[in-house]
Coordinates of N, CA and C in Angstrom, one line a residue:
M26 N 28.6 -62.2 15.6 CA 29.4 -60.5 15.5 C 28.3 -60.0 14.4
K27 N 27.7 -60.6 13.6 CA 27.3 -59.6 12.9 C 25.8 -59.5 13.3
A28 N 25.4 -60.0 13.7 CA 24.0 -59.4 14.6 C 23.9 -58.4 15.3
P29 N 25.1 -57.8 16.3 CA 25.3 -56.7 16.7 C 25.3 -55.7 16.2
L30 N 26.5 -56.0 15.3 CA 26.8 -54.7 13.7 C 25.2 -54.3 13.5
I31 N 24.7 -55.6 13.1 CA 23.2 -55.2 12.2 C 22.6 -54.2 13.2
A32 N 22.3 -54.6 14.6 CA 21.5 -54.2 15.9 C 22.1 -52.6 15.7
L33 N 23.4 -52.5 15.6 CA 24.2 -50.9 16.0 C 23.7 -50.5 14.6
L34 N 23.6 -50.8 13.5 CA 23.2 -49.6 12.3 C 22.0 -49.5 12.4
A35 N 21.1 -50.4 12.6 CA 19.7 -49.9 12.8 C 19.4 -49.2 13.5
L36 N 20.1 -49.1 14.9 CA 19.9 -48.2 15.7 C 20.2 -46.3 15.5
V37 N 21.6 -46.6 15.0 CA 22.2 -45.5 14.2 C 21.0 -44.9 12.9
A38 N 20.6 -45.8 12.3 CA 19.5 -45.4 11.1 C 18.6 -44.9 11.4
T39 N 18.3 -45.4 12.6 CA 16.7 -44.9 13.1 C 16.5 -43.3 12.8
P40 N 17.2 -42.9 13.8 CA 17.0 -41.4 13.9 C 16.9 -40.7 12.5
A41 N 17.7 -40.8 11.7 CA 17.4 -40.2 10.2 C 16.5 -40.5 9.8
A42 N 16.0 -41.8 9.8 CA 15.0 -42.7 8.7 C 13.4 -41.9 9.5
A43 N 13.3 -41.4 10.6 CA 12.1 -41.4 11.6 C 12.0 -40.0 11.3
H44 N 12.5 -39.3 10.8 CA 12.5 -37.6 10.6 C 12.4 -37.4 9.1
V45 N 12.4 -35.7 8.5 CA 12.9 -35.2 7.9 C 14.1 -34.9 8.3
V46 N 15.2 -34.7 7.6 CA 16.6 -33.9 8.2 C 17.2 -33.3 7.0
A47 N 18.1 -32.0 7.7 CA 19.0 -31.4 6.8 C 20.1 -32.0 7.0
V48 N 20.8 -32.3 5.6 CA 22.2 -33.1 5.7 C 22.2 -32.1 4.5
P49 N 24.0 -31.5 5.0 CA 24.6 -31.4 6.3 C 23.4 -30.9 7.1
D50 N 24.0 -30.4 8.5 CA 22.9 -30.0 9.6 C 23.8 -28.7 10.0
T51 N 25.1 -28.7 9.5 CA 26.0 -27.1 9.3 C 26.6 -26.7 8.7
A52 N 26.9 -25.1 8.3 CA 27.2 -24.7 7.7 C 27.8 -23.6 8.0
K53 N 28.9 -23.0 6.7 CA 29.5 -21.9 7.7 C 28.2 -20.6 7.1
A54 N 28.5 -19.3 8.1 CA 27.7 -18.7 7.8 C 28.0 -17.8 7.1
G55 N 27.1 -17.1 6.3 CA 27.6 -16.3 4.8 C 28.1 -17.1 3.6
S56 N 27.9 -18.7 3.5 CA 28.2 -19.3 2.3 C 27.2 -19.6 1.4
Y57 N 27.4 -19.9 0.5 CA 26.7 -20.9 -0.7 C 26.2 -22.2 0.5
S58 N 25.7 -22.9 0.4 CA 25.8 -24.4 0.6 C 24.6 -24.7 0.0
A59 N 24.9 -26.4 -0.2 CA 23.6 -27.0 -0.8 C 23.4 -28.3 0.5
I60 N 21.7 -27.7 1.2 CA 21.4 -28.7 2.0 C 20.0 -29.5 1.1
A61 N 20.5 -30.8 1.9 CA 19.5 -31.7 1.4 C 18.3 -31.9 2.6
F62 N 17.0 -32.1 2.2 CA 16.4 -32.7 3.0 C 16.1 -33.9 2.7
R63 N 16.3 -34.8 3.4 CA 16.4 -36.0 3.9 C 14.7 -36.5 3.6
V64 N 14.3 -37.0 3.5 CA 12.8 -37.8 3.6 C 12.9 -39.3 3.8
G65 N 12.5 -40.0 4.9 CA 12.9 -41.1 5.3 C 11.7 -42.1 5.2
H66 N 10.3 -41.5 5.1 CA 9.1 -42.4 4.8 C 7.9 -41.8 4.3
A67 N 7.3 -42.5 4.0 CA 5.5 -41.6 4.0 C 5.1 -41.6 5.2
C68 N 3.9 -40.8 5.4 CA 3.3 -40.2 6.3 C 2.5 -41.3 7.0
A69 N 2.5 -42.3 6.2 CA 2.0 -43.6 7.2 C 2.3 -45.1 6.5
A70 N 2.1 -46.1 7.3 CA 3.1 -47.3 6.5 C 2.3 -47.6 5.0
G71 N 2.9 -47.5 4.3 CA 2.5 -48.0 2.8 C 2.1 -47.4 2.0
D72 N 2.1 -45.9 2.5 CA 1.6 -44.7 1.6 C 2.9 -44.3 0.5
V73 N 2.5 -43.1 0.0 CA 3.4 -42.8 -1.0 C 3.6 -41.2 -0.9
T74 N 4.6 -40.7 -0.8 CA 4.7 -39.3 -0.7 C 4.5 -38.9 -1.7
L75 N 4.1 -37.5 -2.3 CA 3.2 -37.0 -3.2 C 4.0 -35.7 -3.2
K76 N 4.3 -35.0 -2.2 CA 4.6 -33.6 -2.2 C 5.8 -33.1 -1.0
V77 N 6.7 -32.2 -1.2 CA 7.7 -31.7 0.3 C 7.5 -30.5 -0.3
R78 N 7.0 -29.6 1.1 CA 7.3 -28.2 0.6 C 8.1 -27.4 1.7
I79 N 9.3 -27.0 1.4 CA 10.3 -26.6 2.4 C 10.0 -25.2 2.6
E80 N 9.7 -24.5 3.5 CA 9.8 -23.3 3.9 C 11.4 -22.8 4.2
I81 N 11.3 -21.9 3.6 CA 12.9 -20.8 3.6 C 12.8 -19.8 4.2
P82 N 13.8 -20.1 5.4 CA 13.8 -19.1 6.9 C 14.0 -17.4 6.3
D83 N 14.0 -16.6 6.7 CA 14.3 -15.2 6.9 C 15.5 -15.3 6.7
G84 N 16.4 -14.5 6.0 CA 17.5 -14.2 5.7 C 18.5 -15.0 4.8
V85 N 17.8 -15.6 4.5 CA 18.4 -16.7 3.2 C 18.4 -15.9 2.4
A86 N 19.7 -15.5 1.6 CA 19.2 -14.6 -0.2 C 18.9 -15.3 -1.0
S87 N 19.1 -16.5 -1.2 CA 18.9 -17.0 -2.6 C 18.5 -18.4 -2.1
A88 N 17.9 -18.8 -2.8 CA 17.4 -20.7 -2.9 C 17.3 -21.0 -3.9
R89 N 17.9 -22.1 -4.5 CA 17.5 -22.6 -5.5 C 17.8 -24.0 -5.7
P90 N 16.1 -25.1 -6.2 CA 16.1 -26.3 -6.0 C 17.0 -26.9 -6.8
Q91 N 17.3 -28.2 -6.6 CA 18.2 -28.7 -7.6 C 17.1 -29.9 -8.8
V92 N 17.1 -29.9 -9.8 CA 16.3 -30.8 -10.6 C 16.1 -32.1 -10.1
K93 N 15.3 -32.6 -10.2 CA 15.3 -34.5 -9.7 C 14.5 -34.9 -10.9
P94 N 15.0 -35.8 -11.2 CA 14.4 -36.3 -12.7 C 12.9 -37.2 -12.0
G95 N 12.2 -36.9 -12.7 CA 11.1 -37.7 -12.6 C 9.8 -36.6 -11.0
W96 N 10.2 -35.2 -10.7 CA 10.0 -34.6 -10.1 C 9.9 -33.1 -10.6
T97 N 8.5 -32.2 -10.2 CA 9.0 -31.1 -10.8 C 8.8 -30.3 -9.2
Y98 N 9.0 -29.0 -9.5 CA 9.1 -28.3 -8.0 C 8.0 -26.7 -8.6
V99 N 8.0 -25.7 -7.3 CA 7.4 -24.6 -8.0 C 8.1 -23.7 -6.5
I100 N 8.8 -22.5 -6.9 CA 9.4 -21.7 -6.0 C 8.3 -20.3 -5.4
E101 N 8.3 -20.4 -4.6 CA 7.4 -19.4 -3.9 C 8.0 -18.6 -3.3
R102 N 7.5 -17.2 -3.7 CA 8.0 -15.7 -3.3 C 7.0 -14.9 -2.9
D103 N 7.2 -13.7 -2.3 CA 6.4 -12.9 -2.0 C 6.2 -11.8 -3.1
D104 N 7.3 -11.4 -3.8 CA 7.1 -10.5 -5.1 C 8.0 -11.3 -5.9
P105 N 8.6 -11.1 -7.2 CA 9.1 -11.6 -7.9 C 10.8 -11.4 -8.0
K106 N 11.0 -10.0 -6.8 CA 12.4 -9.9 -6.6 C 13.0 -10.5 -5.4
S107 N 12.2 -10.8 -4.9 CA 12.7 -11.4 -3.4 C 12.9 -12.8 -3.3
P108 N 13.7 -13.1 -2.3 CA 14.3 -14.4 -2.0 C 12.7 -15.5 -1.8
P109 N 13.2 -16.7 -1.8 CA 12.1 -17.8 -2.0 C 11.5 -17.6 -0.5
T110 N 10.3 -17.8 -0.2 CA 9.7 -18.4 0.8 C 9.5 -19.5 0.9
A111 N 9.5 -20.7 0.3 CA 9.5 -22.0 0.3 C 9.6 -22.3 -1.5
I112 N 9.9 -23.7 -1.0 CA 10.2 -24.4 -2.6 C 8.9 -26.1 -2.0
T113 N 8.4 -26.2 -3.1 CA 7.4 -27.5 -3.3 C 8.1 -28.4 -4.4
F114 N 8.6 -29.9 -4.1 CA 8.3 -31.0 -5.1 C 7.7 -31.2 -4.8
E115 N 6.8 -32.1 -5.9 CA 6.1 -32.8 -6.4 C 6.4 -33.8 -7.2
G116 N 6.0 -35.3 -7.0 CA 6.3 -36.5 -7.5 C 6.1 -37.7 -7.0
R117 N 6.9 -38.8 -6.9 CA 6.1 -40.0 -6.1 C 7.6 -40.8 -5.9
L118 N 7.1 -40.7 -4.2 CA 8.3 -41.5 -3.5 C 7.5 -42.4 -2.7
P119 N 8.0 -44.1 -3.2 CA 7.2 -45.0 -2.3 C 7.8 -45.2 -0.7
D120 N 6.9 -45.4 0.0 CA 7.1 -45.7 1.5 C 8.8 -46.2 1.7
E121 N 8.8 -47.5 0.9 CA 10.0 -48.3 1.6 C 11.1 -47.7 0.9
A122 N 11.4 -46.7 0.2 CA 12.5 -46.0 -0.3 C 12.9 -44.3 0.6
F123 N 13.8 -43.5 0.1 CA 13.9 -42.7 1.0 C 14.4 -41.9 -0.4
D124 N 14.5 -39.7 0.0 CA 14.9 -39.4 -0.9 C 15.5 -38.2 -0.4
D125 N 16.6 -37.3 -1.1 CA 16.9 -35.9 -1.1 C 16.5 -35.4 -1.9
F126 N 15.7 -33.9 -1.4 CA 15.6 -32.9 -1.7 C 16.4 -31.6 -1.1
A127 N 17.3 -31.4 -2.8 CA 18.5 -30.0 -2.3 C 18.2 -29.1 -2.8
V128 N 18.5 -28.1 -2.3 CA 18.3 -26.6 -2.2 C 19.7 -26.2 -1.9
L129 N 20.0 -25.3 -2.9 CA 21.6 -24.5 -2.7 C 20.9 -23.0 -2.5
M130 N 21.5 -22.6 -1.3 CA 21.6 -21.3 -0.7 C 22.3 -20.5 -0.5
K131 N 22.5 -19.1 -0.3 CA 23.3 -18.3 0.2 C 22.5 -17.9 1.6
L132 N 23.4 -18.2 2.6 CA 22.9 -18.4 4.0 C 23.5 -17.0 4.6
P133 N 22.5 -16.8 5.7 CA 23.2 -15.5 6.5 C 24.2 -15.6 6.8
A134 N 24.8 -14.2 7.1 CA 26.3 -13.9 7.7 C 26.3 -14.2 8.8
T135 N 25.3 -13.7 9.7 CA 24.9 -14.1 11.1 C 24.0 -15.2 11.7
G136 N 23.9 -15.3 12.9 CA 22.8 -15.9 13.4 C 23.4 -17.2 13.9
D137 N 22.6 -18.3 14.6 CA 22.9 -19.1 15.5 C 22.2 -20.6 14.4
K138 N 20.9 -20.4 14.3 CA 20.3 -21.9 13.7 C 19.1 -21.6 12.7
L139 N 19.1 -21.9 11.6 CA 18.1 -22.1 11.1 C 17.0 -23.1 11.0
V140 N 15.9 -22.5 10.5 CA 14.2 -23.6 10.8 C 14.2 -23.7 9.8
F141 N 13.7 -25.2 8.9 CA 13.0 -25.0 7.7 C 11.9 -26.3 7.8
P142 N 10.7 -25.4 8.2 CA 9.3 -26.5 8.6 C 9.2 -27.1 7.4
V143 N 9.0 -28.1 7.3 CA 8.9 -28.8 5.7 C 7.3 -29.8 6.5
T144 N 6.7 -29.4 4.9 CA 5.1 -30.5 5.1 C 5.2 -31.5 3.7
Q145 N 4.8 -32.7 4.3 CA 5.4 -33.4 3.4 C 3.7 -34.3 3.2
T146 N 3.4 -34.2 1.6 CA 2.4 -34.8 1.5 C 1.9 -36.1 1.0
C147 N 1.3 -36.6 1.5 CA 1.0 -38.3 0.9 C -0.3 -38.6 0.5
E148 N -0.7 -39.6 -0.2 CA -1.8 -39.8 -0.9 C -3.1 -40.2 0.6
K149 N -2.8 -40.4 1.6 CA -3.4 -40.1 2.7 C -3.2 -39.5 4.1
G150 N -2.8 -38.5 3.7 CA -2.7 -37.5 4.6 C -1.3 -36.5 4.6
E151 N -0.9 -36.1 5.5 CA -0.1 -35.0 5.6 C 1.2 -35.4 7.5
S152 N 2.1 -34.7 7.2 CA 3.0 -35.1 8.4 C 3.6 -33.3 8.1
Q153 N 3.7 -32.8 9.4 CA 4.2 -31.3 9.5 C 5.5 -31.6 10.0
W154 N 6.5 -31.6 9.7 CA 7.8 -31.3 10.4 C 8.1 -30.0 10.4
T155 N 7.6 -29.3 11.7 CA 7.6 -28.0 12.0 C 7.7 -27.6 13.6
E156 N 7.7 -28.4 14.5 CA 8.1 -28.3 15.9 C 9.9 -27.8 16.4
V157 N 9.4 -27.2 16.7 CA 11.0 -26.8 17.4 C 11.1 -26.5 18.9
P158 N 11.9 -26.9 19.6 CA 11.8 -26.6 21.1 C 11.8 -25.7 21.4
S159 N 11.1 -25.7 22.6 CA 10.7 -24.1 23.3 C 12.5 -23.7 24.1
P160 N 12.2 -22.5 24.8 CA 13.7 -21.5 24.9 C 13.2 -22.9 26.7
E161 N 11.7 -23.2 27.4 CA 12.1 -23.2 28.3 C 12.4 -24.8 28.6
A162 N 12.2 -25.3 27.4 CA 12.9 -26.9 27.5 C 13.7 -27.5 26.0
P163 N 14.6 -26.9 26.1 CA 15.3 -27.1 24.7 C 15.8 -28.5 24.3
D164 N 16.1 -29.2 25.4 CA 16.4 -31.0 24.9 C 15.2 -31.6 25.1
A165 N 13.7 -31.0 25.1 CA 12.2 -31.9 25.1 C 12.6 -32.8 23.8
K166 N 12.1 -34.1 23.7 CA 11.7 -35.0 23.0 C 10.8 -34.2 21.9
L167 N 11.3 -34.0 20.7 CA 9.8 -33.7 19.3 C 9.4 -34.7 18.8
N168 N 8.1 -34.7 18.6 CA 7.4 -36.1 17.6 C 7.7 -35.4 16.1
R169 N 7.3 -34.5 15.6 CA 7.7 -34.0 14.6 C 8.9 -33.0 14.4
P170 N 9.8 -33.0 14.7 CA 10.9 -31.5 14.5 C 11.1 -31.2 13.0
A171 N 11.2 -29.9 13.2 CA 11.4 -29.0 12.0 C 13.1 -29.2 11.9
P172 N 13.6 -29.6 10.3 CA 15.0 -29.7 9.8 C 15.5 -28.5 10.3
T173 N 16.8 -28.5 11.0 CA 17.8 -27.5 11.4 C 19.0 -27.2 10.9
V174 N 19.8 -26.0 10.6 CA 21.1 -26.3 9.9 C 21.7 -24.8 11.0
T175 N 22.5 -25.5 11.7 CA 23.2 -24.7 12.6 C 24.6 -23.9 12.1
L176 N 24.2 -22.4 12.1 CA 25.8 -21.6 11.4 C 26.5 -21.8 12.4
I177 N 27.8 -22.3 11.1 CA 28.9 -22.0 12.3 C 29.9 -20.5 11.7
P178 N 30.1 -19.6 12.5 CA 30.5 -18.1 12.2 C 31.5 -18.2 11.6
V179 N 31.8 -17.2 10.6 CA 33.6 -17.0 10.0 C 34.1 -17.2 10.6
D180 N 34.3 -16.3 11.8 CA 35.9 -16.4 12.5 C 35.9 -17.9 13.2
A181 N 35.0 -18.8 13.7 CA 35.6 -19.6 14.0 C 35.5 -20.8 12.6
A182 N 34.8 -21.3 11.6 CA 35.1 -21.7 10.7 C 37.1 -21.2 10.1
A183 N 37.0 -20.3 10.1 CA 38.7 -19.8 9.5 C 39.4 -20.6 10.8
A184 N 39.0 -20.2 12.1 CA 40.0 -20.5 13.2 C 40.4 -22.2 13.0
A185 N 39.3 -23.0 12.7 CA 39.2 -24.5 12.7 C 40.0 -24.9 11.1
H186 N 40.1 -24.0 10.3 CA 40.9 -24.6 9.0 C 42.4 -24.2 9.3
H187 N 42.7 -23.4 10.2 CA 43.8 -23.1 10.4 C 45.0 -23.9 11.5
H188 N 44.1 -24.9 12.4 CA 44.7 -25.4 13.1 C 44.3 -27.1 12.8

């Protein structure tokens, strides 16, 4: 009985560990939401992640990184008064561990899906988590998918709350 359960758990855990993903991957449009970008492994087996750069899509009114012990961060902006365009965390994450890099954001009030391209820099290379499905092949398998957050319209979120 234990072996099938372990196999099932391994299958469930594999997709999250295989990519950089947004957790949660849905949020209410127009809300303030803390989204964690989960890094499941290094760029190559046995490597160490040194940097995680998260691009902030247009329409996000503000983005504030969560302080992480042992890590520093840099906020990129087009000018001092504009919303962030990217946040880069720097530190050390061994291959056998995972970590979350959280950002509190004011999400746009409209839209369908936000795409957050992520660049993971390691001692021995780099992984670009930037692929998005094409309109012609929306269900195509991607090797390095960008983390996404689906926006729940305010009226749908309110209707779900009342039912």
